[in-house]
Amino acid sequence: MIKTDVLVIGSGIGALSVASELCKYKRKVTIITKGLRKSCNSSLAQGGISVALSDKDDYHWHYEDTMIAGCNLNDSDAVMKLVSTAPNVIREFIKTGMVFDKDENGNIAFGREGAHRLNRIIHAGGDRTGLRVVEQLLRNVTTDVNIVQNEMALELRVKNGKCSGAITKNLKTGEISHYEADYTVLATGGIGQLYPSTSNDVTITGDGMAMAYRAGCKLKNLEFIQFHPTMLTINGKAYGLVSEAVRGAGGILINDKGEKIMEGIHPQKDLAPRDVVSREVYAHYLKGEKIFLDTSAIDNFREKFPTVTEICEEHGVNVDDKMIPVAPGAHFHMGGVEATPEGITNIDGLYAVGEVACTGVHGANRLASNSLLEGLVFGKLLADYIVNTPRKAEEFDDTIPTETLGDLPTKKEIQHQMMKFLGIVRHTGNIHSIIEWFEQYSPDKKFGKLDIVNTPPEKLEIYNMLTAGWLIAKAAEKRKESIGAHYIVND
Ligand code: SIN
């Protein structure tokens, strides 16, 4: 048994925000990550952090933009907490040494992204914001934080509605560990790898959501999956994100006839909410048209977008041609484990932060650059809650059940089914068939049923994908009307 005060599962911004705060109070924190310390969506995030810091801005406007993008399905109290707390959290973060990009006068530069009424997005290293934030947070954690790499959480340890840590497996050595933690934090990110085209890291397979389901957590808004309109896409294969900041800087979506595809579709045109732009790009794509991001209006592209330049050039696209081939890909899960802004779930001792959590701030469609913000702000609130709420893990006897898994489909098969039935456009007439497809693999095993210790981790990962996909399908079947990222055709 390994004893730790706080066990954090996942290593993105939410995880590191919690850890960097807690180490100020000398709490012993263990972070486990399936990959390496920087293998997370946060490190890949290009777009920045939206925050009402400019003297031309007001957090009430940030609130309104967030609500409008989320189709008012948002939890308005959670949104208000996020946007009103954000300026101070960012100011404090800057004091720890974080450097955001500056304008020619040496003040923080504010960029534009979809559905924001004004320039509100702060960046670091151009389009390397997520990575720079992760690096700063890693500098901010002390030796009280132990980061264990290549360690997969197999199952939470839950008894009588109380969580006491997790059972994990080292993917290099095969060693099993039983962590006993007073507080267990899920920070595993979303479900991007359930889809064939995604901006997400390869490790993001819905493990947190599946474990939470098995443990009896309440889940919320699972049907809302955001597709990012501009993944670099060549011959139908996606190779990484082309940040929305490119459109914020003047990039325009055109088809192969040179027509501006967002003209007349929405008053904000290329900077309309992401669900609107993705559907439009997808509709053209289905007609067999090729879609490009025309970047001719952007000066110094390489300097402003070093990551996009690197991804493009790695895949034979010369950014000097000013035409980047794009198509939508799965990007962000608005739904997840129901949690308060402080990360509290219905299971005592289990908390959720970042994309795995559904605090309701994103409603039916997340506003651009609100996700790094959520991780930073709500990570801090969770740390404050932990510091002020004494708790001790209960004794727990890890009896490992014996039920094994039968044959499972491949990841590719799951991805194909998800895109076909639960993609950008869904059809009421066929969602039930994907539920039945999932159910042939019994994705509904509850806590204490599955021999997770002797199941190969790659098989457990597939099982987690099946469980997550099945839960999303059931949520999508229930919501009969189109709203935000859940676009459903009744046929
Ligand atoms: C992007 O750079 O376009 C992604 C930003 C976000 O997901 O908010």
Short mmCIF file of C-alpha atoms and ligand atoms in Angstrom, two decimals:
data_model
loop_
_atom_site.label_atom_id
_atom_site.label_comp_id
_atom_site.label_asym_id
_atom_site.label_seq_id
_atom_site.Cartn_x
_atom_site.Cartn_y
_atom_site.Cartn_z
CA MET A 1 0.00 0.00 0.00
CA ILE A 2 1.34 3.43 -0.92
CA LYS A 3 0.03 6.23 1.30
CA THR A 4 -0.34 9.74 -0.08
CA ASP A 5 -2.41 12.72 1.08
CA VAL A 6 -3.70 13.46 -2.41
CA LEU A 7 -3.67 11.19 -5.45
CA VAL A 8 -4.11 13.03 -8.74
CA ILE A 9 -4.87 10.89 -11.80
CA GLY A 10 -3.72 12.80 -14.89
CA SER A 11 -1.05 15.41 -15.50
CA GLY A 12 -2.65 18.31 -17.40
CA ILE A 13 -3.29 21.85 -16.28
CA GLY A 14 -6.11 20.93 -13.87
CA ALA A 15 -3.87 18.32 -12.20
CA LEU A 16 -0.86 20.63 -11.96
CA SER A 17 -2.91 23.57 -10.78
CA VAL A 18 -4.20 21.49 -7.83
CA ALA A 19 -0.72 20.13 -7.09
CA SER A 20 1.11 23.45 -7.31
CA GLU A 21 -1.31 25.02 -4.83
CA LEU A 22 -1.29 22.08 -2.42
CA CYS A 23 2.47 21.92 -2.19
CA LYS A 24 2.39 25.41 -0.66
CA TYR A 25 0.76 23.67 2.31
CA LYS A 26 3.27 20.81 2.29
CA ARG A 27 0.64 18.29 1.29
CA LYS A 28 2.08 15.07 -0.09
CA VAL A 29 0.71 14.83 -3.62
CA THR A 30 1.20 11.95 -6.03
CA ILE A 31 0.42 12.57 -9.68
CA ILE A 32 0.13 9.50 -11.88
CA THR A 33 0.11 9.75 -15.64
CA LYS A 34 -0.38 7.06 -18.27
CA GLY A 35 2.28 8.61 -20.48
CA LEU A 36 5.11 11.01 -19.76
CA ARG A 37 4.69 14.09 -17.57
CA LYS A 38 3.84 16.31 -20.51
CA SER A 39 1.61 13.78 -22.35
CA CYS A 40 -1.67 15.59 -21.98
CA ASN A 41 -4.06 17.70 -24.00
CA SER A 42 -2.94 20.79 -22.11
CA SER A 43 0.57 20.55 -23.56
CA LEU A 44 -0.94 20.38 -27.05
CA ALA A 45 -3.26 23.36 -26.52
CA GLN A 46 -2.36 26.13 -28.95
CA GLY A 47 -5.08 28.66 -28.33
CA GLY A 48 -4.62 30.52 -25.14
CA ILE A 49 -6.48 31.48 -22.04
CA SER A 50 -9.53 33.71 -22.20
CA VAL A 51 -9.66 36.19 -19.37
CA ALA A 52 -11.14 39.66 -18.91
CA LEU A 53 -7.82 41.30 -18.03
CA SER A 54 -7.74 44.08 -20.59
CA ASP A 55 -8.94 47.50 -19.46
CA LYS A 56 -11.34 47.43 -22.43
CA ASP A 57 -12.97 44.24 -21.11
CA ASP A 58 -15.36 43.30 -18.35
CA TYR A 59 -15.86 39.81 -16.89
CA HIS A 60 -19.62 40.23 -17.26
CA TRP A 61 -19.06 40.27 -21.03
CA HIS A 62 -16.91 37.16 -20.72
CA TYR A 63 -19.82 35.63 -18.81
CA GLU A 64 -22.27 36.55 -21.57
CA ASP A 65 -20.05 35.24 -24.38
CA THR A 66 -19.58 31.95 -22.48
CA MET A 67 -23.35 31.59 -22.00
CA ILE A 68 -24.15 32.41 -25.64
CA ALA A 69 -21.56 29.93 -26.99
CA GLY A 70 -22.93 27.31 -24.56
CA CYS A 71 -26.51 27.94 -25.78
CA ASN A 72 -27.45 28.96 -22.21
CA LEU A 73 -27.33 25.35 -21.14
CA ASN A 74 -24.45 26.38 -18.88
CA ASP A 75 -24.63 26.48 -15.10
CA SER A 76 -24.71 30.25 -14.75
CA ASP A 77 -23.30 30.31 -11.18
CA ALA A 78 -20.34 28.17 -12.25
CA VAL A 79 -19.72 30.45 -15.24
CA MET A 80 -19.83 33.55 -13.05
CA LYS A 81 -17.39 31.94 -10.60
CA LEU A 82 -15.02 31.08 -13.45
CA VAL A 83 -14.95 34.44 -15.20
CA SER A 84 -14.95 36.59 -12.05
CA THR A 85 -12.16 34.60 -10.32
CA ALA A 86 -10.07 34.32 -13.49
CA PRO A 87 -8.37 37.75 -13.60
CA ASN A 88 -6.94 37.35 -10.12
CA VAL A 89 -5.83 33.76 -10.67
CA ILE A 90 -3.99 34.81 -13.83
CA ARG A 91 -2.37 37.81 -12.09
CA GLU A 92 -1.16 35.49 -9.30
CA PHE A 93 0.09 32.98 -11.88
CA ILE A 94 2.10 35.72 -13.59
CA LYS A 95 3.71 36.51 -10.23
CA THR A 96 5.05 32.92 -10.11
CA GLY A 97 7.03 33.66 -13.28
CA MET A 98 4.59 32.83 -16.08
CA VAL A 99 5.28 35.01 -19.11
CA PHE A 100 2.49 35.79 -21.57
CA ASP A 101 3.11 37.36 -24.98
CA LYS A 102 3.32 41.14 -25.06
CA ASP A 103 2.32 43.79 -27.60
CA GLU A 104 4.71 46.42 -29.03
CA ASN A 105 4.21 48.56 -25.87
CA GLY A 106 5.22 45.76 -23.55
CA ASN A 107 1.67 45.12 -22.29
CA ILE A 108 -0.01 41.71 -22.40
CA ALA A 109 -1.29 41.14 -25.95
CA PHE A 110 -4.92 40.07 -26.33
CA GLY A 111 -5.87 37.91 -29.33
CA ARG A 112 -9.25 36.99 -30.76
CA GLU A 113 -11.01 33.63 -31.07
CA GLY A 114 -14.46 32.43 -32.05
CA ALA A 115 -17.55 33.87 -30.33
CA HIS A 116 -15.62 36.38 -28.19
CA ARG A 117 -16.90 39.93 -28.70
CA LEU A 118 -13.43 41.43 -28.32
CA ASN A 119 -9.76 40.50 -28.07
CA ARG A 120 -9.55 38.58 -24.81
CA ILE A 121 -7.17 35.65 -25.35
CA ILE A 122 -3.71 35.66 -23.83
CA HIS A 123 -0.98 33.48 -25.32
CA ALA A 124 2.49 32.32 -24.49
CA GLY A 125 5.11 31.52 -27.12
CA GLY A 126 2.59 32.32 -29.87
CA ASP A 127 0.62 29.10 -30.24
CA ARG A 128 2.54 27.22 -27.51
CA THR A 129 0.39 28.46 -24.62
CA GLY A 130 -0.60 25.08 -23.18
CA LEU A 131 2.97 23.79 -23.16
CA ARG A 132 4.33 26.98 -21.59
CA VAL A 133 1.67 26.88 -18.87
CA VAL A 134 2.39 23.21 -18.14
CA GLU A 135 6.13 23.97 -17.95
CA GLN A 136 5.56 26.87 -15.54
CA LEU A 137 3.28 24.77 -13.33
CA LEU A 138 5.91 22.01 -13.31
CA ARG A 139 8.45 24.61 -12.15
CA ASN A 140 6.01 25.67 -9.42
CA VAL A 141 5.61 22.21 -7.89
CA THR A 142 8.02 21.29 -5.11
CA THR A 143 9.48 17.96 -4.05
CA ASP A 144 6.27 17.31 -2.07
CA VAL A 145 4.77 16.42 -5.45
CA ASN A 146 5.80 13.06 -6.86
CA ILE A 147 5.03 12.54 -10.55
CA VAL A 148 4.88 8.88 -11.54
CA GLN A 149 5.03 8.37 -15.31
CA ASN A 150 3.72 5.42 -17.36
CA GLU A 151 1.32 4.59 -14.54
CA MET A 152 -2.26 3.76 -15.53
CA ALA A 153 -5.11 3.98 -13.05
CA LEU A 154 -7.03 0.72 -13.36
CA GLU A 155 -9.80 1.33 -10.85
CA LEU A 156 -10.79 3.69 -8.09
CA ARG A 157 -11.00 2.21 -4.60
CA VAL A 158 -14.56 2.88 -3.50
CA LYS A 159 -16.62 1.52 -0.61
CA ASN A 160 -20.00 2.74 0.68
CA GLY A 161 -19.88 5.84 -1.50
CA LYS A 162 -16.40 6.82 -0.25
CA CYS A 163 -13.22 6.85 -2.28
CA SER A 164 -9.87 5.88 -0.77
CA GLY A 165 -7.46 6.06 -3.70
CA ALA A 166 -6.88 3.86 -6.73
CA ILE A 167 -5.27 0.68 -7.99
CA THR A 168 -2.69 1.37 -10.70
CA LYS A 169 -0.35 -0.49 -12.99
CA ASN A 170 3.02 0.58 -14.28
CA LEU A 171 2.93 0.17 -18.03
CA LYS A 172 6.71 -0.37 -18.24
CA THR A 173 7.28 -2.78 -15.35
CA GLY A 174 3.80 -4.29 -14.98
CA GLU A 175 3.93 -3.59 -11.24
CA ILE A 176 0.57 -3.12 -9.50
CA SER A 177 0.26 -0.43 -6.81
CA HIS A 178 -2.51 0.20 -4.31
CA TYR A 179 -2.63 3.91 -3.45
CA GLU A 180 -4.40 4.96 -0.29
CA ALA A 181 -5.30 8.65 -0.54
CA ASP A 182 -7.37 10.96 1.64
CA TYR A 183 -8.38 12.83 -1.52
CA THR A 184 -8.46 11.33 -5.01
CA VAL A 185 -8.61 13.74 -7.93
CA LEU A 186 -9.66 12.67 -11.41
CA ALA A 187 -7.92 14.87 -13.97
CA THR A 188 -7.79 12.42 -16.85
CA GLY A 189 -9.03 14.72 -19.66
CA GLY A 190 -11.78 13.83 -22.09
CA ILE A 191 -12.54 11.27 -24.74
CA GLY A 192 -10.90 12.52 -27.97
CA GLN A 193 -9.41 9.15 -28.92
CA LEU A 194 -12.91 7.71 -29.27
CA TYR A 195 -12.91 9.41 -32.68
CA PRO A 196 -10.72 8.76 -35.74
CA SER A 197 -9.75 12.44 -36.12
CA THR A 198 -8.89 14.26 -32.94
CA SER A 199 -6.68 16.99 -31.57
CA ASN A 200 -6.25 14.97 -28.37
CA ASP A 201 -3.19 13.15 -27.05
CA VAL A 202 -3.08 9.37 -27.68
CA THR A 203 -3.57 8.72 -23.96
CA ILE A 204 -7.03 10.34 -23.88
CA THR A 205 -9.34 7.31 -24.03
CA GLY A 206 -12.12 8.15 -21.58
CA ASP A 207 -10.53 6.20 -18.70
CA GLY A 208 -11.58 8.69 -16.04
CA MET A 209 -15.19 8.75 -17.13
CA ALA A 210 -15.37 4.95 -17.34
CA MET A 211 -13.80 4.45 -13.90
CA ALA A 212 -16.10 7.10 -12.44
CA TYR A 213 -19.11 5.34 -13.95
CA ARG A 214 -18.04 1.99 -12.49
CA ALA A 215 -17.58 3.68 -9.11
CA GLY A 216 -21.12 5.08 -9.13
CA CYS A 217 -20.40 8.72 -10.03
CA LYS A 218 -23.11 10.90 -11.45
CA LEU A 219 -22.30 11.90 -15.04
CA LYS A 220 -23.73 14.84 -16.93
CA ASN A 221 -24.13 16.33 -20.44
CA LEU A 222 -22.27 13.43 -22.06
CA GLU A 223 -23.84 13.98 -25.49
CA PHE A 224 -21.96 17.27 -26.01
CA ILE A 225 -18.73 16.69 -27.89
CA GLN A 226 -17.05 19.65 -29.50
CA PHE A 227 -15.45 19.21 -32.91
CA HIS A 228 -12.75 21.70 -33.76
CA PRO A 229 -13.30 22.97 -37.33
CA THR A 230 -9.66 23.16 -38.34
CA MET A 231 -7.49 20.10 -37.93
CA LEU A 232 -4.70 19.90 -40.51
CA THR A 233 -6.17 17.15 -42.72
CA ILE A 234 -4.51 15.50 -45.69
CA ASN A 235 -6.29 12.76 -47.67
CA GLY A 236 -8.86 12.37 -44.89
CA LYS A 237 -6.25 11.93 -42.16
CA ALA A 238 -5.85 14.50 -39.38
CA TYR A 239 -2.38 15.50 -38.23
CA GLY A 240 -2.93 18.09 -35.51
CA LEU A 241 -4.67 21.30 -34.70
CA VAL A 242 -4.62 24.56 -36.63
CA SER A 243 -5.51 26.97 -33.86
CA GLU A 244 -8.63 29.10 -33.96
CA ALA A 245 -6.24 31.96 -33.23
CA VAL A 246 -5.30 31.68 -36.93
CA ARG A 247 -8.85 32.74 -37.84
CA GLY A 248 -8.65 35.31 -35.02
CA ALA A 249 -5.63 36.79 -36.81
CA GLY A 250 -7.44 36.97 -40.16
CA GLY A 251 -7.48 33.41 -41.55
CA ILE A 252 -10.52 32.65 -43.72
CA LEU A 253 -12.13 29.33 -44.54
CA ILE A 254 -12.54 28.80 -48.27
CA ASN A 255 -13.47 25.89 -50.51
CA ASP A 256 -11.55 24.65 -53.55
CA LYS A 257 -13.38 27.19 -55.72
CA GLY A 258 -12.01 29.97 -53.50
CA GLU A 259 -15.46 30.76 -52.00
CA LYS A 260 -15.59 32.00 -48.40
CA ILE A 261 -17.70 29.30 -46.79
CA MET A 262 -18.77 31.18 -43.63
CA GLU A 263 -20.13 34.13 -45.60
CA GLY A 264 -23.88 34.45 -44.88
CA ILE A 265 -23.88 31.57 -42.38
CA HIS A 266 -23.46 33.51 -39.14
CA PRO A 267 -22.91 37.20 -38.31
CA GLN A 268 -19.50 36.35 -36.79
CA LYS A 269 -18.52 34.47 -39.99
CA ASP A 270 -15.23 32.57 -39.48
CA LEU A 271 -15.30 33.47 -35.80
CA ALA A 272 -18.78 32.07 -35.16
CA PRO A 273 -19.12 29.60 -32.25
CA ARG A 274 -17.15 26.44 -32.93
CA ASP A 275 -20.16 24.13 -33.35
CA VAL A 276 -21.51 26.36 -36.13
CA VAL A 277 -18.18 26.53 -38.00
CA SER A 278 -17.54 22.79 -37.65
CA ARG A 279 -20.94 21.88 -39.07
CA GLU A 280 -20.40 24.18 -42.04
CA VAL A 281 -16.92 22.83 -42.81
CA TYR A 282 -18.26 19.29 -42.44
CA ALA A 283 -21.21 19.95 -44.79
CA HIS A 284 -18.79 21.11 -47.52
CA TYR A 285 -16.49 18.19 -46.81
CA LEU A 286 -19.38 15.74 -47.26
CA LYS A 287 -20.12 17.32 -50.65
CA GLY A 288 -16.61 16.28 -51.65
CA GLU A 289 -15.15 19.80 -51.50
CA LYS A 290 -11.72 20.45 -50.08
CA ILE A 291 -11.60 23.16 -47.42
CA PHE A 292 -8.61 25.39 -46.78
CA LEU A 293 -7.65 28.01 -44.29
CA ASP A 294 -6.50 30.96 -46.37
CA THR A 295 -3.86 32.73 -44.30
CA SER A 296 -2.86 35.42 -46.83
CA ALA A 297 -4.03 38.23 -44.51
CA ILE A 298 -1.63 37.15 -41.74
CA ASP A 299 1.87 38.66 -41.56
CA ASN A 300 4.75 36.82 -39.88
CA PHE A 301 2.76 33.58 -39.79
CA ARG A 302 5.76 31.44 -38.80
CA GLU A 303 6.59 33.66 -35.86
CA LYS A 304 3.01 33.93 -34.63
CA PHE A 305 2.18 30.24 -35.11
CA PRO A 306 5.36 28.19 -34.65
CA THR A 307 3.47 25.02 -33.68
CA VAL A 308 1.08 25.16 -36.63
CA THR A 309 4.07 25.84 -38.91
CA GLU A 310 5.92 22.85 -37.48
CA ILE A 311 2.93 20.49 -37.83
CA CYS A 312 2.26 21.68 -41.40
CA GLU A 313 5.87 21.33 -42.51
CA GLU A 314 6.22 17.90 -40.91
CA HIS A 315 3.39 16.83 -43.22
CA GLY A 316 4.49 18.52 -46.41
CA VAL A 317 2.33 21.67 -46.24
CA ASN A 318 4.32 24.86 -46.87
CA VAL A 319 2.77 27.65 -44.81
CA ASP A 320 4.22 30.19 -47.26
CA ASP A 321 1.62 28.93 -49.77
CA LYS A 322 -0.97 30.39 -47.34
CA MET A 323 -3.46 27.54 -47.91
CA ILE A 324 -3.78 24.98 -45.11
CA PRO A 325 -6.06 21.98 -45.82
CA VAL A 326 -8.43 21.48 -42.90
CA ALA A 327 -11.37 19.40 -41.66
CA PRO A 328 -13.06 19.04 -38.25
CA GLY A 329 -11.87 16.64 -35.54
CA ALA A 330 -13.04 15.72 -32.03
CA HIS A 331 -11.62 18.26 -29.64
CA PHE A 332 -13.37 18.66 -26.29
CA HIS A 333 -15.98 16.93 -24.14
CA MET A 334 -18.33 19.38 -22.48
CA GLY A 335 -19.87 16.55 -20.44
CA GLY A 336 -18.26 14.34 -17.83
CA VAL A 337 -18.28 13.63 -14.11
CA GLU A 338 -20.78 15.94 -12.44
CA ALA A 339 -18.81 18.24 -10.17
CA THR A 340 -19.01 21.61 -8.46
CA PRO A 341 -16.46 24.30 -9.40
CA GLU A 342 -14.47 23.02 -6.38
CA GLY A 343 -14.44 19.56 -7.99
CA ILE A 344 -16.77 17.88 -5.49
CA THR A 345 -18.55 14.81 -6.91
CA ASN A 346 -21.27 12.62 -5.41
CA ILE A 347 -18.58 10.21 -4.13
CA ASP A 348 -17.01 11.34 -0.88
CA GLY A 349 -13.25 11.78 -1.29
CA LEU A 350 -13.40 11.77 -5.11
CA TYR A 351 -12.97 15.05 -6.99
CA ALA A 352 -12.87 15.93 -10.68
CA VAL A 353 -11.13 18.81 -12.42
CA GLY A 354 -10.57 19.88 -16.02
CA GLU A 355 -12.13 18.21 -19.02
CA VAL A 356 -13.16 15.00 -17.22
CA ALA A 357 -15.39 17.12 -14.97
CA CYS A 358 -18.71 18.58 -15.96
CA THR A 359 -19.15 21.66 -13.80
CA GLY A 360 -21.63 23.03 -16.33
CA VAL A 361 -19.43 25.99 -17.31
CA HIS A 362 -19.36 25.01 -20.97
CA GLY A 363 -23.05 24.26 -21.51
CA ALA A 364 -23.73 22.71 -24.90
CA ASN A 365 -20.61 24.13 -26.58
CA ARG A 366 -17.43 25.48 -24.98
CA LEU A 367 -16.28 29.02 -25.69
CA ALA A 368 -12.78 29.11 -27.18
CA SER A 369 -9.90 29.20 -24.70
CA ASN A 370 -12.10 28.61 -21.66
CA SER A 371 -10.62 25.16 -21.04
CA LEU A 372 -7.08 26.05 -19.92
CA LEU A 373 -8.77 28.72 -17.84
CA GLU A 374 -11.10 26.20 -16.23
CA GLY A 375 -8.18 23.92 -15.32
CA LEU A 376 -6.24 26.77 -13.71
CA VAL A 377 -9.12 28.41 -11.86
CA PHE A 378 -11.08 25.38 -10.70
CA GLY A 379 -7.83 23.53 -9.91
CA LYS A 380 -7.03 26.30 -7.45
CA LEU A 381 -10.55 26.21 -5.97
CA LEU A 382 -10.23 22.45 -5.48
CA ALA A 383 -6.86 22.86 -3.76
CA ASP A 384 -8.37 25.51 -1.44
CA TYR A 385 -11.25 23.16 -0.67
CA ILE A 386 -8.87 20.29 0.17
CA VAL A 387 -6.78 22.50 2.44
CA ASN A 388 -9.88 23.61 4.33
CA THR A 389 -11.66 20.25 4.51
CA PRO A 390 -9.93 17.65 6.67
CA ARG A 391 -10.53 14.08 5.53
CA LYS A 392 -9.01 10.68 6.18
CA ALA A 393 -9.19 7.70 3.85
CA GLU A 394 -11.03 4.71 5.26
CA GLU A 395 -9.39 1.31 5.61
CA PHE A 396 -10.03 -0.65 2.48
CA ASP A 397 -9.60 -4.29 1.63
CA ASP A 398 -8.80 -4.64 -2.08
CA THR A 399 -10.52 -7.86 -3.03
CA ILE A 400 -9.92 -8.32 -6.72
CA PRO A 401 -12.94 -9.87 -8.47
CA THR A 402 -12.52 -12.61 -11.02
CA GLU A 403 -14.74 -11.63 -13.95
CA THR A 404 -12.75 -11.35 -17.20
CA LEU A 405 -13.48 -9.62 -20.49
CA GLY A 406 -14.33 -11.51 -23.68
CA ASP A 407 -13.21 -10.47 -27.17
CA LEU A 408 -13.40 -6.73 -27.72
CA PRO A 409 -13.37 -4.67 -30.92
CA THR A 410 -10.30 -2.68 -31.96
CA LYS A 411 -9.87 1.02 -31.19
CA LYS A 412 -10.30 1.72 -34.90
CA GLU A 413 -13.69 -0.05 -34.95
CA ILE A 414 -14.89 2.00 -31.97
CA GLN A 415 -13.66 5.21 -33.60
CA HIS A 416 -15.45 4.35 -36.83
CA GLN A 417 -18.75 3.69 -35.02
CA MET A 418 -18.47 6.86 -32.95
CA MET A 419 -17.89 9.07 -35.99
CA LYS A 420 -20.65 7.37 -37.97
CA PHE A 421 -23.32 7.54 -35.29
CA LEU A 422 -22.19 10.16 -32.77
CA GLY A 423 -20.24 12.60 -34.91
CA ILE A 424 -20.95 16.18 -35.96
CA VAL A 425 -24.42 15.32 -37.28
CA ARG A 426 -26.47 12.60 -35.57
CA HIS A 427 -29.69 10.90 -36.67
CA THR A 428 -32.42 9.96 -34.20
CA GLY A 429 -33.20 6.93 -36.35
CA ASN A 430 -29.86 5.19 -35.84
CA ILE A 431 -28.48 6.10 -32.41
CA HIS A 432 -30.15 3.03 -30.95
CA SER A 433 -28.15 0.78 -33.23
CA ILE A 434 -24.85 2.02 -31.83
CA ILE A 435 -26.15 1.45 -28.30
CA GLU A 436 -26.88 -2.16 -29.29
CA TRP A 437 -23.45 -2.44 -30.91
CA PHE A 438 -21.81 -1.35 -27.64
CA GLU A 439 -24.01 -3.60 -25.54
CA GLN A 440 -22.79 -6.78 -27.21
CA TYR A 441 -19.54 -6.11 -25.28
CA SER A 442 -21.26 -5.57 -21.89
CA PRO A 443 -19.81 -2.07 -21.32
CA ASP A 444 -21.82 -1.63 -18.11
CA LYS A 445 -19.78 -3.56 -15.55
CA LYS A 446 -19.97 -1.86 -12.19
CA PHE A 447 -17.29 -1.42 -9.57
CA GLY A 448 -15.96 -4.65 -8.11
CA LYS A 449 -16.99 -6.83 -11.05
CA LEU A 450 -13.95 -6.86 -13.29
CA ASP A 451 -10.57 -8.44 -12.67
CA ILE A 452 -8.76 -5.24 -13.59
CA VAL A 453 -5.41 -6.42 -12.24
CA ASN A 454 -5.08 -9.32 -14.67
CA THR A 455 -6.69 -7.57 -17.64
CA PRO A 456 -3.98 -6.34 -20.03
CA PRO A 457 -3.93 -2.50 -19.81
CA GLU A 458 -4.46 -2.11 -23.56
CA LYS A 459 -7.61 -4.25 -23.26
CA LEU A 460 -8.82 -2.26 -20.25
CA GLU A 461 -8.27 0.94 -22.24
CA ILE A 462 -10.49 -0.42 -25.03
CA TYR A 463 -13.07 -1.44 -22.46
CA ASN A 464 -12.98 2.09 -21.03
CA MET A 465 -13.54 3.45 -24.55
CA LEU A 466 -16.53 1.13 -24.96
CA THR A 467 -18.00 2.18 -21.64
CA ALA A 468 -17.49 5.88 -22.41
CA GLY A 469 -18.91 5.53 -25.94
CA TRP A 470 -21.91 3.59 -24.72
CA LEU A 471 -22.67 6.23 -22.06
CA ILE A 472 -22.37 9.01 -24.65
CA ALA A 473 -24.69 7.14 -27.01
CA LYS A 474 -27.31 6.68 -24.28
CA ALA A 475 -27.16 10.40 -23.42
CA ALA A 476 -27.42 11.34 -27.12
CA GLU A 477 -30.45 9.10 -27.58
CA LYS A 478 -32.26 10.90 -24.76
CA ARG A 479 -31.79 14.42 -26.14
CA LYS A 480 -34.19 14.71 -29.05
CA GLU A 481 -33.60 18.36 -29.97
CA SER A 482 -30.50 19.93 -31.51
CA ILE A 483 -28.59 22.24 -29.24
CA GLY A 484 -24.95 23.33 -29.45
CA ALA A 485 -22.62 20.48 -30.26
CA HIS A 486 -25.47 17.94 -30.20
CA TYR A 487 -26.90 18.35 -33.68
CA ILE A 488 -29.58 15.81 -34.38
CA VAL A 489 -31.63 15.19 -37.49
CA ASN A 490 -35.00 13.58 -36.84
CA ASP A 491 -35.54 10.87 -39.43
C1 SIN B 1 -7.41 26.42 -30.56
O1 SIN B 1 -6.25 26.80 -30.47
O2 SIN B 1 -8.10 26.62 -31.54
C2 SIN B 1 -8.01 25.65 -29.42
C3 SIN B 1 -8.39 26.56 -28.36
C4 SIN B 1 -9.47 25.94 -27.52
O3 SIN B 1 -9.75 24.76 -27.63
O4 SIN B 1 -10.10 26.67 -26.78
#
